[in-house]
Coordinates of C-alpha atoms and ligand atoms in Angstrom, one line a residue:
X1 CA 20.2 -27.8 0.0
X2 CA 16.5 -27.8 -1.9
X3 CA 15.4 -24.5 0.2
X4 CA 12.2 -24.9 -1.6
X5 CA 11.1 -28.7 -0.6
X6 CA 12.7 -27.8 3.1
X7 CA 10.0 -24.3 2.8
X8 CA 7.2 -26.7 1.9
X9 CA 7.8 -29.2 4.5
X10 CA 8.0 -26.4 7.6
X11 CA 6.9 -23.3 6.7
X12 CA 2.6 -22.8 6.3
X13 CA 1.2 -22.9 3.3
X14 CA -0.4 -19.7 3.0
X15 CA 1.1 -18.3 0.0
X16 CA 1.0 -19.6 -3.6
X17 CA 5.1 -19.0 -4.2
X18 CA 7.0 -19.4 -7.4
X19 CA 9.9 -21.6 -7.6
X20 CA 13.2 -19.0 -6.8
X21 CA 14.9 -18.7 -4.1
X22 CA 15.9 -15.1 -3.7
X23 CA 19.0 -14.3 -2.0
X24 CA 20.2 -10.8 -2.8
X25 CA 19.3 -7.1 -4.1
X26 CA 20.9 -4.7 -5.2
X27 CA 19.1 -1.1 -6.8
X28 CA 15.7 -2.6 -8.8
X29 CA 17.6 -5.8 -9.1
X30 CA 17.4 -9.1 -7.4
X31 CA 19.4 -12.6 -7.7
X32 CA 18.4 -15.9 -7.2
X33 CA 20.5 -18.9 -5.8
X34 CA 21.7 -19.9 -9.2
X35 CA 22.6 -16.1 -9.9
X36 CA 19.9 -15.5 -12.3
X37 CA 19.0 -11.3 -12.1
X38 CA 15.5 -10.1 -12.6
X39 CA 14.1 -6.7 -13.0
X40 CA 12.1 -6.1 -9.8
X41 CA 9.1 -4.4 -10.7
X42 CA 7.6 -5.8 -7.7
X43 CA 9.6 -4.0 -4.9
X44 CA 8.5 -6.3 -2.4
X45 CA 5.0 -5.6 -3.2
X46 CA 5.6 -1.5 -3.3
X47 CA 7.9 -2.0 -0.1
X48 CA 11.4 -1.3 -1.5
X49 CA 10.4 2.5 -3.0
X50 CA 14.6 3.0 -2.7
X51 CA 15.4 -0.2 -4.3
X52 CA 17.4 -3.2 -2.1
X53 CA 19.9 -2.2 0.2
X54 CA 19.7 1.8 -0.3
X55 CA 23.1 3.0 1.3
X56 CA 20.8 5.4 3.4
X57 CA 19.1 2.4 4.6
X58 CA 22.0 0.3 5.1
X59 CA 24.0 3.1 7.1
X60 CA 20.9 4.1 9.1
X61 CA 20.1 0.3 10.1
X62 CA 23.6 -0.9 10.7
X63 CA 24.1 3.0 12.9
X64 CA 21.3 1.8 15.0
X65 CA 21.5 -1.7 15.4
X66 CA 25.2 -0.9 17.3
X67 CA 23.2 1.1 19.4
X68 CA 19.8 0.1 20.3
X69 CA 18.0 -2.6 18.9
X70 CA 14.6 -2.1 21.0
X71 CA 13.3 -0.1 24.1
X72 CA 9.8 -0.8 25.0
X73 CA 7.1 2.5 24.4
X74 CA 7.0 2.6 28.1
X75 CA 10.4 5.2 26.9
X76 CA 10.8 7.8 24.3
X77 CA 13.9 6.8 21.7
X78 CA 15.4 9.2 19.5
X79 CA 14.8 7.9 16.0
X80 CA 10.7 7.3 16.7
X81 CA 10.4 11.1 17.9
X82 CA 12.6 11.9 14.7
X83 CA 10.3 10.3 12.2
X84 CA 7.0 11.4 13.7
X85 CA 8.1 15.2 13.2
X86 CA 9.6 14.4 9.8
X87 CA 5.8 12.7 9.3
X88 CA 3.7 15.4 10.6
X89 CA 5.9 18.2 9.3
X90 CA 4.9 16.9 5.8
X91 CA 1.6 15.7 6.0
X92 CA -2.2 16.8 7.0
X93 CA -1.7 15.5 10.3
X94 CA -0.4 16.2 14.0
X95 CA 0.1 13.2 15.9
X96 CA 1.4 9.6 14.7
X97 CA 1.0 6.4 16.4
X98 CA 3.6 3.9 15.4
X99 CA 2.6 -0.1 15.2
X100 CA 4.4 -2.8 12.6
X101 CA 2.1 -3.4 9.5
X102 CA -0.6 -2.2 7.4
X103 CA -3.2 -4.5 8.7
X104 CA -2.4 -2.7 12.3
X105 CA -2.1 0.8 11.2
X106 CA -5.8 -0.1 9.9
X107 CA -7.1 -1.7 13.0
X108 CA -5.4 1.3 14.9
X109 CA -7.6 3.9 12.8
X110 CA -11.1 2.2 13.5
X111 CA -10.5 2.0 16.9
X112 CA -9.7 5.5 16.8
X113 CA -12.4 6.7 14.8
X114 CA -14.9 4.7 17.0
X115 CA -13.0 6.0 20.3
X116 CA -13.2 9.8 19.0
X117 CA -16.9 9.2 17.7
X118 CA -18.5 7.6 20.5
X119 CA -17.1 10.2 22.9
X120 CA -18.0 13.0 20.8
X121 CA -21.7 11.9 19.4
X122 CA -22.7 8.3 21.8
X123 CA -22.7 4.7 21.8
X124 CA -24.4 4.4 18.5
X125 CA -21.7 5.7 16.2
X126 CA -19.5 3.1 15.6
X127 CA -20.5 2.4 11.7
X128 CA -17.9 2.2 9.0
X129 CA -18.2 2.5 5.2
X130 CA -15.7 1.2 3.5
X131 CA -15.1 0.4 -0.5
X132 CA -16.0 -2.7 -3.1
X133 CA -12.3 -4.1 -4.1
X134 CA -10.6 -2.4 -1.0
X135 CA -7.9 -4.1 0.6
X136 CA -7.1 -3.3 4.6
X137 CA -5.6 -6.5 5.6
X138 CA -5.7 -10.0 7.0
X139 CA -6.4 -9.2 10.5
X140 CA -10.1 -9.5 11.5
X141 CA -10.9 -5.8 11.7
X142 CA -9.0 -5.0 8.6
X143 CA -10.3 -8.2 6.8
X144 CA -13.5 -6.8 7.5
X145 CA -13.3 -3.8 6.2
X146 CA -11.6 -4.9 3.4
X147 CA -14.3 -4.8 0.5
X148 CA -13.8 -8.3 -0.9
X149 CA -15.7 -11.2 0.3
X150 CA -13.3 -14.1 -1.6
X151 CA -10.9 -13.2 1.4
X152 CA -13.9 -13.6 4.0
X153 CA -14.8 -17.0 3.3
X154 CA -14.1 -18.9 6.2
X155 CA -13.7 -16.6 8.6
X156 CA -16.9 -15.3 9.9
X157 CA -18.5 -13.8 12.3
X158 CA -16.7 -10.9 11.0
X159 CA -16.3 -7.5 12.8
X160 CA -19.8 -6.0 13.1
X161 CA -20.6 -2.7 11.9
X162 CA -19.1 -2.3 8.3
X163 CA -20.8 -1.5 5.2
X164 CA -19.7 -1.7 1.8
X165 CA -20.0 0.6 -1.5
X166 CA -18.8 0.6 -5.1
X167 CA -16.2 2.6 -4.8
X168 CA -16.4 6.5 -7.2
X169 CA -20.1 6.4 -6.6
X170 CA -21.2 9.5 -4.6
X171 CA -24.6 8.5 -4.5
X172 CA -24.0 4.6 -3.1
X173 CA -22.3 6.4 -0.1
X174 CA -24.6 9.1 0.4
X175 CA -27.4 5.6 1.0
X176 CA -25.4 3.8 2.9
X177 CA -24.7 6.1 5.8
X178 CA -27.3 5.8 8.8
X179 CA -27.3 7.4 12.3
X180 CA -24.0 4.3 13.2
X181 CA -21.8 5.9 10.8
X182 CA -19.0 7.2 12.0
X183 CA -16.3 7.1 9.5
X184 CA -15.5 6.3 5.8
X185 CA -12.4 4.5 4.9
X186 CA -10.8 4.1 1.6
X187 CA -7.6 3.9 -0.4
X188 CA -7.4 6.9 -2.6
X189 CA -5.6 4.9 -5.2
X190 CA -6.6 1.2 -5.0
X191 CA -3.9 -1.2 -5.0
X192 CA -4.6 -4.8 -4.3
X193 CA -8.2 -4.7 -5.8
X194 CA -6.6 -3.9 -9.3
X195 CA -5.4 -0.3 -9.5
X196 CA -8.6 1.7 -9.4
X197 CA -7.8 5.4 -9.0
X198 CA -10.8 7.6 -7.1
X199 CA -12.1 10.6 -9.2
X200 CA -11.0 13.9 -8.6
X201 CA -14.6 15.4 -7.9
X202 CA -15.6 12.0 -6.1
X203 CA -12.9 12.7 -3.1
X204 CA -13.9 16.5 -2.5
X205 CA -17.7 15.2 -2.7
X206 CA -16.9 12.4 0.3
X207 CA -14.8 15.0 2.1
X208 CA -17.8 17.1 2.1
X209 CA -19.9 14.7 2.8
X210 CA -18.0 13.5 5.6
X211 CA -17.9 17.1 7.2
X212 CA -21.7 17.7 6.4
X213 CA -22.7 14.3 8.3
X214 CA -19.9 14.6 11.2
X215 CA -18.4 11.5 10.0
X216 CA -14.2 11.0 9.8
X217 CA -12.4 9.9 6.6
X218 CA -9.5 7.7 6.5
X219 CA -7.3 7.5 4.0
X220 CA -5.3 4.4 3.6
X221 CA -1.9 4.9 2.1
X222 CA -0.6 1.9 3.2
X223 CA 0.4 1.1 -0.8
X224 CA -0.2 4.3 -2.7
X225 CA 1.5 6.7 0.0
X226 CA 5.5 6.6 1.1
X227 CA 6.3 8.9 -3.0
X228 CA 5.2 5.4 -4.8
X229 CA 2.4 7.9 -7.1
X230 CA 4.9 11.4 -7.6
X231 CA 3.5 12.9 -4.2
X232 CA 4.6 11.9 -0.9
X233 CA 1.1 10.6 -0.4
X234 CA -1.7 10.1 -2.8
X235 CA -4.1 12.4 -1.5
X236 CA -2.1 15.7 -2.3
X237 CA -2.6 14.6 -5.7
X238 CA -6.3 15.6 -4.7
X239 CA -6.2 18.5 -2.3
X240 CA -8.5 16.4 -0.5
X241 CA -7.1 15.6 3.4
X242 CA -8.4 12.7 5.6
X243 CA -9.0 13.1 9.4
X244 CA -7.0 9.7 9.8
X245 CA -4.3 8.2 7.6
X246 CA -2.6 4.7 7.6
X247 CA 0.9 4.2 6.1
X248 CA 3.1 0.7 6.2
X249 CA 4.5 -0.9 3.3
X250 CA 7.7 1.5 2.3
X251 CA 7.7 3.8 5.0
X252 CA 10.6 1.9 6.8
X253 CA 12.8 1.0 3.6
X254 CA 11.6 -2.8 3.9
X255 CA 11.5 -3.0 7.9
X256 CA 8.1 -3.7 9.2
X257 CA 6.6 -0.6 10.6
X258 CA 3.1 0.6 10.1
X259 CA 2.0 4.2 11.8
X260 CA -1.2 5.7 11.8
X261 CA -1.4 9.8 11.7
X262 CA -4.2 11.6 12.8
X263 CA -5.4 15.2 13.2
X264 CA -4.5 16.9 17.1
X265 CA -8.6 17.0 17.5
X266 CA -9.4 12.8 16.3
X267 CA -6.1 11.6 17.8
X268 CA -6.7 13.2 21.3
X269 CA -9.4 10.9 22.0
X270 CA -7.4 8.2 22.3
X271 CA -6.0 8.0 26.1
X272 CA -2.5 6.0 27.6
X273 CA -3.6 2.7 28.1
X274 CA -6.1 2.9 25.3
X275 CA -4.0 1.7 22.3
X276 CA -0.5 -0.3 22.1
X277 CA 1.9 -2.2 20.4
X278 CA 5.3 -3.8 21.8
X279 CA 7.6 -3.3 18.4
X280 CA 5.1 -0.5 17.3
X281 CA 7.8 1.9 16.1
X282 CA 10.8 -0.1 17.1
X283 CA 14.3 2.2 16.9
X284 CA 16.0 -0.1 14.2
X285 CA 12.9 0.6 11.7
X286 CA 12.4 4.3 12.9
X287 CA 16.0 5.1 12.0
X288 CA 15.3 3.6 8.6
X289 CA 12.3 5.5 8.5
X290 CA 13.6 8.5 8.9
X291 CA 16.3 7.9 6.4
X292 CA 13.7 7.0 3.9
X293 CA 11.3 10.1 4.1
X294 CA 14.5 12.2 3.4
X295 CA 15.6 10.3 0.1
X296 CA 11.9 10.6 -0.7
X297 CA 11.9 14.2 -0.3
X298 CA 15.6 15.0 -1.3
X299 CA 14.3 13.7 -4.8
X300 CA 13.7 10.5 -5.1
X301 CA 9.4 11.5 -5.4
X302 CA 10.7 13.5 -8.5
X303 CA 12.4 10.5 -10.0
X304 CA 9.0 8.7 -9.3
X305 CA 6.8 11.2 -11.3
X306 CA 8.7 11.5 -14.3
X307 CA 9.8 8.1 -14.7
X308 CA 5.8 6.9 -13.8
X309 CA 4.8 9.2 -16.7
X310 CA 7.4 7.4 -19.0
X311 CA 6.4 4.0 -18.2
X312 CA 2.7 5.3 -18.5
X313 CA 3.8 6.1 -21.9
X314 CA 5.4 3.5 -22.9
X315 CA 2.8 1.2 -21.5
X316 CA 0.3 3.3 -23.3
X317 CA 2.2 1.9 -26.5
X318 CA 1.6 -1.5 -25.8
X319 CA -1.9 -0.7 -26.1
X320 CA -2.3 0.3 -29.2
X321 CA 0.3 -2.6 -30.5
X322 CA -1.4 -5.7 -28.7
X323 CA -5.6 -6.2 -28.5
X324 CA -5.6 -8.5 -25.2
X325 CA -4.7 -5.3 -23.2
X326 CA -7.6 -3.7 -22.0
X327 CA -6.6 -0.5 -20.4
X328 CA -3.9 1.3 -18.9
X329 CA -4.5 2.8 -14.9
X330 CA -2.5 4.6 -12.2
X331 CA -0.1 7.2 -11.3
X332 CA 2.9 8.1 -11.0
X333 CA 4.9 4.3 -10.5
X334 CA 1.8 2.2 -9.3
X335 CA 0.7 1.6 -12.6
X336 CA -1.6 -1.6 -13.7
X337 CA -2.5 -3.3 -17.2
X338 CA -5.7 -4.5 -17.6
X339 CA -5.9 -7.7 -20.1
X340 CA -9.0 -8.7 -21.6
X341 CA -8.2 -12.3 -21.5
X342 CA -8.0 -14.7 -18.2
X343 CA -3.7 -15.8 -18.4
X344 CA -2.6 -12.6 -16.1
X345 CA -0.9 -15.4 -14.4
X346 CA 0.5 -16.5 -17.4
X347 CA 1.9 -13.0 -18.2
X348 CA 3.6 -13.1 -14.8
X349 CA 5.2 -16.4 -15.5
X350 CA 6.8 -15.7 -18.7
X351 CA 8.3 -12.4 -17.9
X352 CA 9.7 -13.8 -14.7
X353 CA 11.4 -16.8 -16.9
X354 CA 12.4 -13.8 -19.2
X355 CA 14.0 -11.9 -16.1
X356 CA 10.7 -9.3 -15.3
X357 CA 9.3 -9.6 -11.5
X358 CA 5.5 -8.3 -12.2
X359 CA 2.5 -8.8 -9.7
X360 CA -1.2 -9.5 -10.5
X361 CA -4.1 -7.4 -8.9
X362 CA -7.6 -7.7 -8.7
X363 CA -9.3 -9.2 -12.0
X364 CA -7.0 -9.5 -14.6
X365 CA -4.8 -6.9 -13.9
X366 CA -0.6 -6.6 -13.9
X367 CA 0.6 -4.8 -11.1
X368 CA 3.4 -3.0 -11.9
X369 CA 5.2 -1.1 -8.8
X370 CA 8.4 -1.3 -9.0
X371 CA 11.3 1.3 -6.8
X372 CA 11.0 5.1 -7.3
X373 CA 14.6 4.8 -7.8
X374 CA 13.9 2.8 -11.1
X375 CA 15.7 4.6 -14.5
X376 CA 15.2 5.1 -17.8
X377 CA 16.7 2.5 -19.4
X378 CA 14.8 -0.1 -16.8
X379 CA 11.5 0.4 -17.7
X380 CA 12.6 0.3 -21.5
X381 CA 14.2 -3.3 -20.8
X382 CA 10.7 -4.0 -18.6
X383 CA 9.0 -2.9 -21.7
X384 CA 10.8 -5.0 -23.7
X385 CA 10.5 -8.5 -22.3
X386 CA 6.6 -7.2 -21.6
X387 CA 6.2 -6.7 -25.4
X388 CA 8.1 -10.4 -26.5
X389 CA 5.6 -12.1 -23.4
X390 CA 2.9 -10.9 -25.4
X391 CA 4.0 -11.2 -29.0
X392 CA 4.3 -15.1 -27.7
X393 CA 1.3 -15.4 -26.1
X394 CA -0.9 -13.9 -29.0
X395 CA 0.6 -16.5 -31.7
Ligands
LIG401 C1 -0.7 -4.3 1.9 C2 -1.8 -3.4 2.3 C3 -2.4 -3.5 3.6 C4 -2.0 -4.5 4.6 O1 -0.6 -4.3 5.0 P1 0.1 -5.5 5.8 O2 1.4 -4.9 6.2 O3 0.3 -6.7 4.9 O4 -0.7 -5.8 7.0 C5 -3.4 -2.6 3.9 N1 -3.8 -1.7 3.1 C6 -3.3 -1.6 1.8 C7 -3.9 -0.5 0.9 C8 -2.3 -2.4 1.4 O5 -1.9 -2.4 0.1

């Protein structure tokens, strides 16, 4: 069977997909159909933080499945009450709201914001700043405030009341806020855009800001949160902490589940009946949840800091020894490599046909994200076929 000319004739084209069919994983490996491994340094795009098929995972999943598969919110189930106090217990916040993605943990935390700020200060403050080279999402309010207009074409009238900024640029902010504003929203580390990480002093000077002007700050750790940079989530790298933080991507072990945590003061303005999702924190991917956020803690976060600063290092070698790479970026394993030349799609493609799974962000930039359960001896094979895709391309 030729999955891939059967995928083309039925399923959208929305994606731009290369030609494997993946059918298993195991660890930071994955197979194709024809049995061929590769490395996985993508994760499922900084999804699979324990590598495929975590026993944990696996055991939590397959426990749950035999006893519940879904009960509507209009009930309370164990595992969903399990992983909000496992949430809360180690974060900034006090109250979670569970939905299925990124996009919708984002479009929870503007309404919220909006909700809590209109009640508190009036109609008018509904504004929302949010960063050049941000990603959010695809849906329209997270499309909108994501800050990159390539992925706006076509879709306009957008969401009103957003307002972009360069991003590390106190003063840009300070401008752009008028008597709308309400909230600022930002990644602290950004993925997508190209692996941009904020400045130290920048966060405490928003925070401050944001207190001065009454305005809430969101964090999005929809990539950068769940261990994937040595912390549970980014901003305790900072000592900085958001009113509002979104979280998707890992947090469920490679379920969908998004969830959007929030401080007792912002989250009780929202009301029942005011915000909702039917699968929004579904049993099957709370148990995983739940089973995640304890390997994370239990170690795993310490495997991702000292194993991020190796591959820093040894990324940090590459260069010195090749010219077309520009610059190193990133914590603990959300790492990128800026090139100075335009084939960053190129460098994908060769290490994939060499057995490396590497992603692109931004402008010219390789992703590199691969599971916090990632060794020693990985990222010096990574390395490796990183170095010969390069010594290749530069003859
Ligand atoms: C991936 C991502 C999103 C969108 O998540 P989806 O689950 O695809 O909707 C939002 N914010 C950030 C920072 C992301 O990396």
């Amino acid at each position: 069977m030729d999955y891939i000319q059967m995928g083309k004739e039925y399923v959208m084209n929305t994606y731009n997909r290369y030609p494997v069919v993946l059918v298993k994983g195991k660890g930071a490996v994955v197979y194709d159909e024809q049995g061929n491994e590769y490395l996985d340094f993508v994760a499922g795009i900084a999804v699979n933080n324990l590598g495929h098929c975590h026993p944990s995972v696996v055991a939590a999943i397959k426990g749950q499945v035999e006893n519940m598969i879904h009960c509507s919110n209009l009930y309370w189930h164990i595992p969903q009450v399990e992983l909000a106090k496992l949430l809360v217990e180690n974060s900034f916040g006090d109250k979670v709201f569970f939905c299925n993605s990124g996009a919708e943990a984002n479009e929870a935390a503007i309404k919220l914001a909006r909700k809590y700020s209109k009640k508190k200060y009036g109609e008018h403050k509904y504004g929302i700043i949010t960063m050049q080279h941000s990603f959010h999402g695809r849906t329209l309010g997270s499309l909108t405030a994501t800050g990159q207009t390539k992925y706006h074409e076509g879709f306009e009238p957008l969401v009103e009341g957003f307002k972009y900024v360069p991003f590390n640029d106190i003063d840009a902010l300070k401008d752009a806020i008028d008597e709308n504003t309400c909230a600022v929203m930002m990644e602290p580390i950004q993925g997508e855009g190209g692996i941009y990480e904020a400045d130290e002093g920048y966060l405490r000077k928003v925070r401050e800001l944001c207190d001065e002007k009454g305005l809430l700050l969101i964090f999005d750790e929809v990539q950068c949160g769940m261990g994937r940079t040595g912390e549970l989530f980014a901003y305790q790298h900072y000592g900085v902490q958001p009113d509002i933080m979104t979280l998707a991507k890992a947090i469920a072990g490679g379920l969908p589940l998004g969830a959007m945590i929030a401080t007792d003061e912002v989250a009780s303005a929202f009301k029942p009946g005011d915000h909702a999702s039917t699968f929004g924190g579904n049993p099957v991917a709370c148990a995983a949840g739940v089973a995640v956020i304890k390997e994370l803690l239990g170690g795993v976060i310490d495997n991702a800091r000292e194993i991020g600063e190796y591959l820093k290092s040894r990324l940090l070698e590459l260069n010195k020894t090749h010219p077309v790479i520009n610059e190193v970026r990133g914590r603990g394993l959300m790492l990128g490599v800026e090139f100075n030349m335009q084939e960053v799609a190129e460098v994908v493609n060769r290490a994939m046909k060499k057995g490396l799974l590497v992603l692109s962000a931004g402008h010219k930039v390789v992703r590199m994200v691969p599971p916090l359960i990632i060794t020693k001896a990985e990222v010096d094979k990574a390395v490796e076929i990183l170095d010969q895709v390069l010594k290749e391309m530069e003859v």
